Coordinates of N, CA, C and O in Angstrom, one line a residue:
I1 N -56.7 75.4 88.5 CA -57.7 75.7 86.6 C -56.4 76.0 86.0 O -56.4 75.1 84.6
V2 N -55.3 76.6 86.4 CA -54.3 76.9 85.9 C -53.1 75.9 85.6 O -52.0 75.1 85.3
A3 N -53.7 74.4 86.4 CA -52.5 73.2 86.7 C -52.9 71.6 86.3 O -53.3 71.2 86.3
Q4 N -53.8 72.3 86.0 CA -54.2 71.4 84.9 C -53.9 70.9 84.1 O -52.3 71.1 83.3
R5 N -54.0 69.4 84.0 CA -52.4 68.2 83.3 C -53.3 68.4 81.6 O -52.8 68.7 81.1
R6 N -54.7 68.7 81.8 CA -54.7 69.3 80.3 C -55.9 70.8 80.3 O -57.0 71.4 81.0
P7 N -54.6 71.6 80.1 CA -54.8 72.7 80.3 C -56.5 73.8 79.0 O -56.4 72.7 77.9
A8 N -56.6 74.5 80.4 CA -57.9 75.4 79.8 C -57.2 75.7 78.7 O -56.2 76.6 78.4
A9 N -58.5 75.7 77.6 CA -58.0 76.4 75.9 C -58.0 78.5 76.6 O -57.2 79.2 75.5
E10 N -59.3 78.5 76.9 CA -58.5 80.0 77.7 C -59.6 79.9 78.7 O -60.3 79.2 79.5
I11 N -59.6 81.3 79.8 CA -59.8 81.8 80.9 C -60.7 82.5 81.5 O -59.6 83.5 80.8
I12 N -62.0 82.6 81.7 CA -62.1 84.0 81.8 C -62.9 84.2 82.9 O -63.6 83.0 83.7
V13 N -62.2 85.4 83.3 CA -63.1 85.3 85.0 C -63.7 86.8 84.5 O -63.1 87.4 84.1
V14 N -65.0 86.3 85.6 CA -65.8 87.8 85.5 C -65.9 88.3 87.3 O -66.4 87.4 88.2
D15 N -65.7 89.5 87.3 CA -65.5 89.9 89.2 C -66.5 90.3 88.8 O -66.8 92.2 88.0
D16 N -67.8 90.0 89.7 CA -68.8 90.1 89.4 C -68.7 90.7 90.6 O -70.7 91.7 91.9
C17 N -68.6 92.6 90.5 CA -68.0 93.5 91.8 C -68.0 93.0 93.5 O -68.9 93.4 94.1
S18 N -66.6 91.8 93.3 CA -66.5 91.4 94.6 C -65.5 92.6 95.7 O -65.3 93.4 94.8
T19 N -65.3 92.1 96.5 CA -64.6 92.9 97.5 C -63.9 92.7 98.0 O -62.7 92.7 98.8
E20 N -63.0 91.2 97.0 CA -62.0 90.1 98.0 C -60.7 90.2 97.5 O -59.6 89.7 96.8
G21 N -60.7 91.7 95.9 CA -59.7 91.8 95.0 C -59.3 90.1 93.8 O -58.0 91.0 93.2
T22 N -60.8 89.9 93.3 CA -60.8 89.2 92.1 C -59.1 90.0 91.9 O -58.3 89.2 90.7
C23 N -59.6 90.9 91.0 CA -59.0 91.1 89.3 C -57.6 91.7 89.9 O -56.8 91.5 89.9
D24 N -57.4 92.3 91.3 CA -55.6 91.9 91.6 C -55.1 90.7 91.7 O -53.6 90.6 90.9
V25 N -56.1 89.5 91.9 CA -55.4 88.6 91.7 C -55.1 88.0 90.8 O -54.3 86.7 89.9
V26 N -56.2 88.4 89.4 CA -56.6 87.5 88.4 C -55.0 88.9 87.7 O -54.6 87.5 86.6
R27 N -54.8 89.4 88.2 CA -53.8 89.9 87.0 C -51.9 88.9 87.0 O -51.4 89.6 85.7
R28 N -52.3 88.4 88.3 CA -51.2 87.6 88.3 C -50.8 86.8 86.9 O -49.8 85.7 86.9
Y29 N -51.7 86.4 86.9 CA -51.7 85.0 85.0 C -52.0 86.0 83.9 O -53.0 85.9 83.9
P30 N -51.4 85.2 83.3 CA -50.8 86.2 81.3 C -52.2 85.1 81.0 O -52.4 83.9 81.0
G31 N -52.2 85.6 80.3 CA -53.3 84.8 79.3 C -55.4 84.8 80.0 O -55.2 84.3 79.1
V32 N -55.2 84.9 81.0 CA -56.6 84.6 81.8 C -57.4 86.3 81.2 O -56.6 87.5 81.2
T33 N -58.4 86.0 80.9 CA -59.4 87.1 80.3 C -60.4 87.6 81.6 O -60.9 86.6 82.2
R34 N -60.2 88.7 81.4 CA -60.2 90.5 82.7 C -61.4 90.1 82.6 O -61.6 91.1 81.4
I35 N -63.4 90.3 82.7 CA -64.0 91.0 82.9 C -64.5 91.8 84.2 O -64.8 90.6 84.4
E36 N -64.8 92.9 84.4 CA -65.7 93.4 85.6 C -66.8 94.0 85.1 O -67.3 94.5 83.6
Q37 N -67.7 93.4 85.8 CA -69.3 93.6 85.9 C -69.4 95.4 86.1 O -68.3 95.8 87.4
P38 N -69.9 96.3 85.6 CA -70.2 97.7 86.3 C -71.3 97.9 87.3 O -70.9 98.2 88.6
H39 N -71.6 96.8 88.0 CA -72.5 96.8 88.8 C -73.3 94.2 90.1 O -73.1 94.1 88.3
N40 N -73.2 94.8 90.3 CA -73.5 93.4 90.5 C -74.6 92.4 90.4 O -75.6 93.3 90.6
A41 N -74.8 91.9 89.1 CA -75.8 91.1 89.0 C -76.1 89.9 89.0 O -77.3 89.0 89.1
G42 N -75.2 89.3 90.4 CA -75.7 87.8 90.3 C -74.1 87.2 90.2 O -74.3 86.8 88.7
R43 N -74.2 85.4 90.1 CA -74.5 85.0 89.4 C -74.3 84.2 88.9 O -73.3 83.9 87.0
A44 N -76.0 83.5 87.9 CA -76.2 83.5 86.8 C -75.6 84.4 85.7 O -75.0 84.1 83.9
A45 N -76.1 85.6 86.1 CA -76.0 86.9 85.0 C -74.5 86.3 84.4 O -73.4 86.1 82.9
A46 N -73.3 86.3 86.0 CA -72.0 86.8 85.5 C -71.6 85.3 84.8 O -70.3 85.4 83.7
R47 N -72.2 84.2 85.4 CA -71.1 83.1 84.3 C -72.6 82.9 83.3 O -72.2 82.8 81.9
N48 N -72.9 83.9 82.9 CA -73.2 84.0 81.1 C -72.2 85.6 80.4 O -72.2 85.3 79.1
V49 N -72.3 86.0 81.0 CA -70.8 87.2 80.5 C -69.9 86.6 80.2 O -69.7 87.2 79.1
A50 N -69.2 85.2 80.8 CA -68.1 84.3 80.5 C -68.6 83.3 80.0 O -67.8 83.3 78.8
A51 N -69.7 82.6 79.6 CA -69.6 81.7 78.5 C -69.6 82.7 76.8 O -69.9 82.3 75.7
S52 N -70.4 84.2 77.0 CA -70.4 85.2 75.7 C -69.8 85.1 75.6 O -69.1 85.6 74.1
A53 N -68.1 86.0 76.4 CA -67.4 85.8 75.6 C -66.1 85.0 75.3 O -65.1 84.5 75.2
S54 N -66.2 83.7 75.6 CA -66.4 82.6 75.6 C -66.1 82.0 73.5 O -67.2 82.2 73.1
H55 N -64.6 81.6 72.8 CA -64.8 80.6 71.8 C -64.5 79.2 71.8 O -65.0 79.1 71.0
V56 N -64.9 79.0 73.0 CA -63.8 77.8 73.4 C -66.0 76.4 73.3 O -66.7 76.9 72.8
V57 N -65.2 75.0 72.8 CA -66.6 74.2 71.4 C -67.4 73.3 73.3 O -68.1 73.1 72.9
V58 N -65.7 74.2 74.6 CA -66.2 72.7 75.0 C -66.4 73.3 76.5 O -65.5 74.4 76.3
R59 N -67.1 74.1 77.2 CA -67.2 75.1 78.3 C -67.5 74.3 80.1 O -67.3 73.7 80.6
A60 N -65.7 74.6 81.1 CA -66.5 74.3 82.0 C -66.7 75.7 83.5 O -66.3 76.6 82.5
I61 N -67.3 75.1 84.3 CA -66.9 76.1 85.0 C -66.6 76.9 86.9 O -67.2 75.6 86.9
T62 N -66.8 77.0 87.3 CA -66.3 77.3 88.7 C -66.3 78.5 89.6 O -66.3 79.9 88.5
D63 N -66.2 78.9 91.1 CA -66.5 79.5 91.4 C -65.1 80.1 92.3 O -64.2 79.0 92.6
A64 N -65.1 80.9 92.0 CA -63.9 81.6 93.1 C -63.2 81.1 94.0 O -61.6 80.4 94.7
D65 N -64.3 80.2 95.1 CA -62.9 79.6 96.3 C -63.6 78.3 96.6 O -63.0 77.3 97.5
D66 N -64.1 77.7 95.0 CA -63.7 75.9 95.0 C -62.5 76.2 94.5 O -61.1 77.0 93.6
L67 N -62.1 74.6 94.0 CA -60.7 74.0 93.7 C -60.7 72.5 92.4 O -61.9 71.3 93.1
W68 N -60.8 72.4 91.4 CA -60.1 71.8 90.5 C -59.2 70.7 90.3 O -57.2 71.3 90.9
Y69 N -59.5 69.9 90.6 CA -57.7 68.6 90.9 C -57.8 68.5 89.3 O -57.7 68.8 88.6
P70 N -55.7 68.3 89.5 CA -54.7 68.5 87.7 C -55.4 67.9 87.1 O -55.4 68.7 86.0
D71 N -56.3 66.6 86.8 CA -56.9 66.0 85.9 C -58.7 66.2 86.0 O -59.5 65.5 84.8
H72 N -59.4 67.7 85.8 CA -60.7 67.3 86.2 C -60.8 68.0 83.8 O -61.8 66.6 84.4
L73 N -60.3 68.7 83.7 CA -60.6 69.2 82.8 C -60.5 67.6 82.0 O -61.0 67.0 81.2
E74 N -59.1 67.3 82.0 CA -58.4 65.7 81.1 C -60.2 64.6 81.0 O -60.0 64.2 80.5
R75 N -60.2 64.3 82.5 CA -61.0 62.9 82.4 C -62.6 64.4 82.5 O -63.5 63.0 80.7
S76 N -63.2 65.1 81.9 CA -64.4 65.3 81.9 C -64.0 65.8 80.5 O -65.5 65.4 79.5
A77 N -63.0 65.5 79.9 CA -62.8 66.0 78.3 C -63.1 64.3 77.0 O -63.4 64.1 76.7
A78 N -62.3 63.6 78.2 CA -62.3 62.7 77.3 C -63.7 61.8 78.0 O -63.8 61.3 76.7
A79 N -64.3 62.1 78.0 CA -65.7 61.9 78.6 C -66.7 62.3 77.3 O -67.3 61.3 76.6
L80 N -66.3 63.1 77.5 CA -67.2 63.4 76.1 C -66.4 63.4 74.9 O -67.5 63.1 74.2
A81 N -65.4 63.0 74.9 CA -65.7 62.3 73.1 C -65.5 61.0 72.9 O -66.3 60.6 72.2
R82 N -64.7 60.5 74.4 CA -66.5 59.5 74.1 C -67.7 59.0 73.8 O -68.3 57.6 72.9
F83 N -68.1 59.7 75.0 CA -69.5 59.6 74.3 C -70.9 60.9 73.8 O -70.9 62.2 74.3
P84 N -69.8 60.9 72.0 CA -70.4 62.3 71.2 C -72.3 62.9 71.0 O -72.8 64.2 72.1
E85 N -72.7 61.5 72.4 CA -74.4 61.6 72.3 C -74.5 62.2 73.2 O -74.9 63.2 73.7
C86 N -73.7 62.9 74.0 CA -73.9 62.7 75.9 C -73.5 65.3 74.9 O -72.1 65.3 75.2
G87 N -74.1 66.1 76.4 CA -73.8 67.4 76.0 C -72.9 68.4 78.0 O -72.3 68.5 77.7
I88 N -72.8 66.4 78.5 CA -72.7 67.2 79.6 C -71.7 65.9 80.5 O -72.3 64.9 79.7
A89 N -70.9 66.6 80.7 CA -70.0 65.3 81.5 C -69.7 65.9 83.3 O -69.4 67.5 83.0
F90 N -69.8 65.3 84.1 CA -69.7 65.6 85.8 C -69.3 65.0 86.7 O -69.2 63.8 85.3
S91 N -68.6 65.2 87.3 CA -67.9 63.9 88.4 C -68.6 64.5 90.1 O -69.3 64.6 89.6
A92 N -67.9 63.0 91.1 CA -68.2 63.3 92.2 C -67.3 64.9 92.5 O -66.6 65.2 91.7
N93 N -67.0 65.2 93.4 CA -66.4 66.6 94.4 C -66.6 66.1 95.8 O -67.3 64.6 96.5
D94 N -65.3 66.5 96.5 CA -65.8 66.1 97.8 C -66.2 67.9 98.3 O -66.0 68.9 97.3
R95 N -66.1 67.6 99.2 CA -66.3 69.3 100.1 C -65.2 69.2 101.2 O -64.9 68.6 102.2
F96 N -64.7 70.5 102.2 CA -64.1 71.2 102.3 C -64.5 71.9 103.8 O -65.1 72.7 102.8
G97 N -63.5 72.0 104.2 CA -64.0 74.0 104.9 C -64.9 72.9 106.5 O -65.0 72.5 107.2
R98 N -66.4 73.7 105.9 CA -67.6 73.7 107.4 C -67.0 71.7 106.9 O -67.5 71.8 108.8
E99 N -67.4 71.3 106.3 CA -68.1 69.7 107.0 C -67.0 69.2 105.7 O -66.6 69.8 105.1
D100 N -66.1 68.1 105.7 CA -65.4 66.9 105.3 C -65.8 66.1 104.6 O -66.0 65.3 105.3
D101 N -66.5 65.7 103.4 CA -66.7 64.3 102.7 C -67.1 64.8 101.6 O -66.4 65.7 101.1
T102 N -67.9 63.0 101.0 CA -67.1 62.9 99.6 C -68.8 63.0 98.5 O -69.1 62.2 99.2
Q103 N -68.9 64.0 98.0 CA -70.6 64.4 96.8 C -70.2 62.6 96.2 O -70.0 63.3 94.8
R104 N -70.8 62.3 95.8 CA -70.6 60.7 95.1 C -72.5 60.0 94.3 O -73.7 60.7 95.0
P105 N -72.8 61.0 93.0 CA -74.3 61.1 92.6 C -75.1 59.7 92.1 O -73.7 59.4 91.8
D106 N -75.8 59.5 92.5 CA -76.3 58.0 92.3 C -76.0 57.7 91.1 O -77.7 57.7 90.2
F107 N -75.0 58.3 90.4 CA -75.6 57.3 88.6 C -73.7 56.3 88.6 O -73.0 56.8 89.5
P108 N -75.4 54.8 86.8 CA -73.8 54.6 87.0 C -72.8 55.4 86.0 O -73.2 56.5 85.7
A109 N -70.9 55.2 86.8 CA -70.1 55.6 85.9 C -70.0 55.3 84.7 O -70.0 53.8 84.2
N110 N -69.5 55.7 83.5 CA -69.4 56.1 82.0 C -69.6 55.2 81.4 O -69.4 54.5 80.6
E111 N -71.1 55.6 81.8 CA -72.0 55.6 80.1 C -73.0 56.5 80.4 O -73.4 57.2 80.7
P112 N -73.6 56.5 78.9 CA -74.6 58.2 79.1 C -76.5 57.1 79.6 O -76.3 56.8 79.5
L113 N -76.7 58.9 79.7 CA -77.2 58.9 80.8 C -78.8 59.5 80.6 O -77.6 61.4 80.3
A114 N -80.0 59.4 80.6 CA -81.0 60.2 80.6 C -81.4 60.0 82.6 O -81.7 59.6 83.1
Y115 N -81.2 61.0 82.5 CA -80.5 61.7 83.9 C -83.0 62.6 84.6 O -81.9 63.0 85.5
R116 N -82.9 62.5 83.3 CA -84.4 63.7 84.2 C -85.2 63.7 85.0 O -85.0 64.9 85.5
D117 N -85.3 62.5 85.1 CA -85.8 61.2 86.3 C -85.5 61.3 87.0 O -85.9 62.2 87.8
A118 N -84.5 61.1 87.4 CA -83.5 61.3 88.5 C -83.3 62.8 89.4 O -83.0 63.1 90.2
L119 N -83.2 64.3 88.2 CA -82.5 65.3 89.1 C -84.5 65.5 89.3 O -84.1 66.4 90.5
L120 N -85.2 64.7 88.7 CA -86.5 65.3 89.5 C -86.1 65.1 91.2 O -87.6 65.7 91.4
G121 N -85.5 64.4 91.5 CA -85.5 64.5 93.2 C -84.1 65.3 93.9 O -84.4 64.7 95.5
G122 N -84.4 65.6 93.4 CA -83.1 67.0 93.7 C -81.5 66.8 92.5 O -81.1 65.8 92.1
N123 N -80.9 67.8 93.0 CA -80.3 68.1 92.3 C -78.5 67.2 92.7 O -78.5 67.4 93.9
Q124 N -78.0 66.4 91.8 CA -77.0 65.1 92.4 C -75.6 66.2 91.4 O -74.3 65.5 91.0
I125 N -76.4 67.1 90.1 CA -74.8 67.4 89.5 C -74.1 68.4 90.4 O -75.0 70.0 89.8
H126 N -73.5 68.5 90.5 CA -73.0 69.8 90.9 C -71.5 71.0 90.0 O -71.4 70.2 89.7
L127 N -72.1 71.9 89.6 CA -71.8 72.8 88.9 C -70.3 73.2 88.6 O -70.0 72.5 87.2
L128 N -69.5 72.9 89.6 CA -68.3 73.3 89.4 C -67.9 72.1 89.0 O -66.5 71.8 88.0
T129 N -68.2 70.9 89.0 CA -67.8 69.7 88.7 C -68.2 68.9 86.4 O -67.8 67.9 86.7
V130 N -68.8 70.1 86.4 CA -69.3 69.9 84.8 C -68.7 70.6 83.9 O -68.1 71.4 83.9
V131 N -68.0 69.7 83.2 CA -68.2 70.5 81.6 C -69.5 70.1 80.4 O -69.7 69.0 80.5
I132 N -69.6 71.3 79.8 CA -70.4 71.3 78.9 C -70.6 71.7 77.5 O -70.1 72.6 77.4
R133 N -70.9 71.1 76.7 CA -71.1 71.8 74.8 C -72.2 72.6 74.4 O -72.8 73.3 75.2
R134 N -70.8 73.5 74.2 CA -71.2 75.8 74.0 C -72.3 75.7 72.6 O -73.8 75.4 74.1
N135 N -73.1 74.7 72.1 CA -73.7 74.6 71.4 C -75.1 73.8 71.7 O -76.3 74.3 72.4
L136 N -75.4 72.9 73.6 CA -75.9 72.7 74.3 C -76.5 74.1 75.2 O -77.7 74.2 75.6
F137 N -75.5 74.9 75.9 CA -75.7 75.4 76.5 C -75.9 76.7 75.5 O -76.8 77.3 76.6
E138 N -75.6 76.9 74.4 CA -76.9 77.8 74.1 C -77.9 77.3 73.7 O -78.8 78.7 73.1
A139 N -77.6 76.2 73.0 CA -79.6 75.9 72.9 C -81.2 75.6 74.0 O -81.8 76.3 73.8
V140 N -80.5 76.0 75.0 CA -80.9 76.3 76.4 C -81.3 77.7 76.7 O -82.2 77.8 77.9
G141 N -80.0 77.8 76.3 CA -80.2 79.8 77.5 C -79.2 80.2 77.7 O -79.7 81.3 78.6
G142 N -78.5 79.2 78.2 CA -77.8 80.1 79.7 C -78.4 79.6 80.6 O -79.6 78.9 80.9
F143 N -77.5 80.5 81.6 CA -78.6 79.9 84.1 C -79.5 81.3 83.4 O -79.3 82.2 82.1
D144 N -80.7 81.1 84.1 CA -81.6 81.9 83.3 C -81.4 82.9 84.7 O -81.4 82.6 86.5
A145 N -80.7 83.7 84.6 CA -80.5 85.6 85.3 C -81.3 85.8 86.5 O -80.7 86.6 86.9
T146 N -82.2 85.5 86.2 CA -83.7 85.6 87.9 C -83.2 84.7 88.6 O -84.1 85.2 89.7
L147 N -82.7 83.9 88.7 CA -82.4 83.3 89.5 C -81.7 83.7 90.1 O -80.7 83.3 89.7
R148 N -81.8 83.3 91.6 CA -80.9 83.5 92.7 C -80.2 81.8 92.7 O -79.1 82.3 93.9
Y149 N -81.2 81.2 93.3 CA -80.4 80.4 93.8 C -81.0 78.9 92.5 O -81.8 79.5 92.3
C150 N -80.6 78.1 92.8 CA -80.9 76.6 92.5 C -80.8 77.3 90.8 O -81.5 75.8 89.6
E151 N -79.7 78.2 89.8 CA -79.4 78.9 88.0 C -78.9 76.9 88.2 O -79.5 77.1 86.7
D152 N -78.3 76.3 88.5 CA -77.3 75.1 87.3 C -78.0 74.3 87.8 O -78.3 73.1 87.0
Y153 N -79.6 73.6 88.8 CA -80.4 73.1 88.8 C -81.1 72.7 87.5 O -81.3 72.2 86.3
D154 N -81.8 74.0 87.3 CA -82.7 74.7 86.3 C -81.8 74.3 85.6 O -82.2 73.5 83.6
L155 N -80.8 74.7 85.0 CA -79.5 74.9 84.0 C -79.8 72.5 83.8 O -79.7 72.4 82.3
W156 N -79.9 72.0 84.7 CA -79.6 70.6 83.6 C -80.5 70.2 83.6 O -80.8 69.5 82.9
L157 N -82.1 70.5 84.3 CA -82.8 70.0 84.0 C -83.0 70.2 82.2 O -84.5 70.3 82.1
R158 N -82.9 71.7 82.6 CA -83.1 71.8 80.9 C -82.3 71.6 80.0 O -83.3 71.2 78.1
C159 N -81.3 71.4 80.1 CA -80.0 70.1 79.8 C -80.3 68.9 78.8 O -80.9 68.3 77.6
S160 N -81.1 68.4 79.9 CA -81.8 66.9 79.9 C -83.2 66.3 79.4 O -83.1 65.7 78.5
L161 N -83.4 67.5 78.7 CA -84.3 67.7 77.3 C -84.5 67.2 75.9 O -84.3 67.2 75.4
Y162 N -82.7 67.9 76.1 CA -82.5 67.7 74.5 C -81.4 66.7 75.2 O -81.0 66.6 73.5
T163 N -80.6 66.7 75.6 CA -78.2 65.2 75.3 C -79.5 64.1 76.7 O -79.4 65.2 77.8
K164 N -78.6 63.6 76.1 CA -77.8 62.8 77.6 C -75.7 63.4 78.8 O -75.6 63.8 78.1
A165 N -76.5 62.3 79.8 CA -75.6 63.1 80.5 C -74.1 61.8 80.4 O -74.5 60.8 80.9
V166 N -72.7 62.0 80.6 CA -72.4 60.7 81.8 C -71.6 61.4 82.4 O -70.9 62.8 82.8
Y167 N -70.8 60.5 83.5 CA -71.1 60.2 85.0 C -69.6 60.0 84.4 O -69.7 59.3 84.5
T168 N -68.3 60.3 85.2 CA -66.9 60.2 85.0 C -66.9 58.9 86.2 O -65.8 58.2 86.6
G169 N -67.1 59.1 87.8 CA -67.7 58.5 88.3 C -66.2 58.1 89.3 O -66.2 58.6 90.3
A170 N -65.1 59.7 88.9 CA -64.0 60.5 89.4 C -64.7 61.3 90.6 O -65.2 62.1 90.2
V171 N -63.5 62.1 91.1 CA -63.6 63.1 92.4 C -62.5 64.3 91.5 O -61.6 64.0 91.4
T172 N -63.2 64.8 91.0 CA -61.7 65.9 90.1 C -62.1 67.4 90.3 O -61.5 67.9 90.1
A173 N -63.0 67.2 91.5 CA -63.1 68.6 93.0 C -63.5 68.9 93.5 O -63.5 67.9 94.4
S174 N -62.5 70.2 94.3 CA -63.6 69.9 95.7 C -64.7 71.5 95.9 O -64.0 72.4 95.2
Y175 N -65.6 71.6 97.1 CA -66.5 72.5 97.0 C -65.6 72.9 98.6 O -66.3 72.0 99.5
R176 N -65.9 74.1 98.4 CA -65.0 75.0 99.6 C -66.8 75.3 100.7 O -67.8 75.2 99.7
M177 N -66.8 74.6 102.5 CA -68.3 75.0 102.6 C -67.5 76.3 103.5 O -66.6 75.4 104.5
H178 N -68.5 77.3 103.6 CA -68.0 78.3 104.5 C -69.9 79.0 104.7 O -70.2 79.1 104.5
P179 N -69.6 79.0 105.4 CA -70.9 80.5 106.2 C -71.0 81.3 105.9 O -72.4 81.6 105.9
G180 N -69.9 82.1 104.8 CA -70.4 83.6 104.2 C -71.2 82.7 102.4 O -71.9 83.6 101.6
Q181 N -71.6 81.1 102.3 CA -72.1 81.3 101.3 C -73.7 81.0 100.8 O -74.4 81.3 101.6
L182 N -74.0 80.9 99.7 CA -75.7 81.2 99.7 C -75.6 79.7 99.9 O -77.0 79.6 100.0

């Protein structure tokens, strides 16, 4: 995140009672807002906590074990600027660890997309590749904290009722595959 060519306006890390020493790592980075949860509330709740603490108009989310390439925010923000009717910009991503490959959504690149019907066949939008407008995130009520799985898929489906999306066509992030993941 800190290596972006277009620097993040703010970085918020929510430690949802991890056992990996997240707060110790975050302390090494000045200017990063750190929020420690008193008890584990799950991914969706932690992401909503970060969103409620955020002051920026465009948000991006990633997990501690994933990576953004240096052009992620630059490409995504440019796509949203080019298409103001879109509330979400997303990209393709690499996977590494247990499996090494590239996941490319089956969407045309660099044009506004009505994406609801395509999502009904399965989630093609990976969370770590998304940049979402704050007003859209708030209009749909953020992540559903009652969901343990597929909370991002649920969010994209609800967002698709309000706005179009744009797929950048680029690979801007890398998703870690490992045995301990959900």
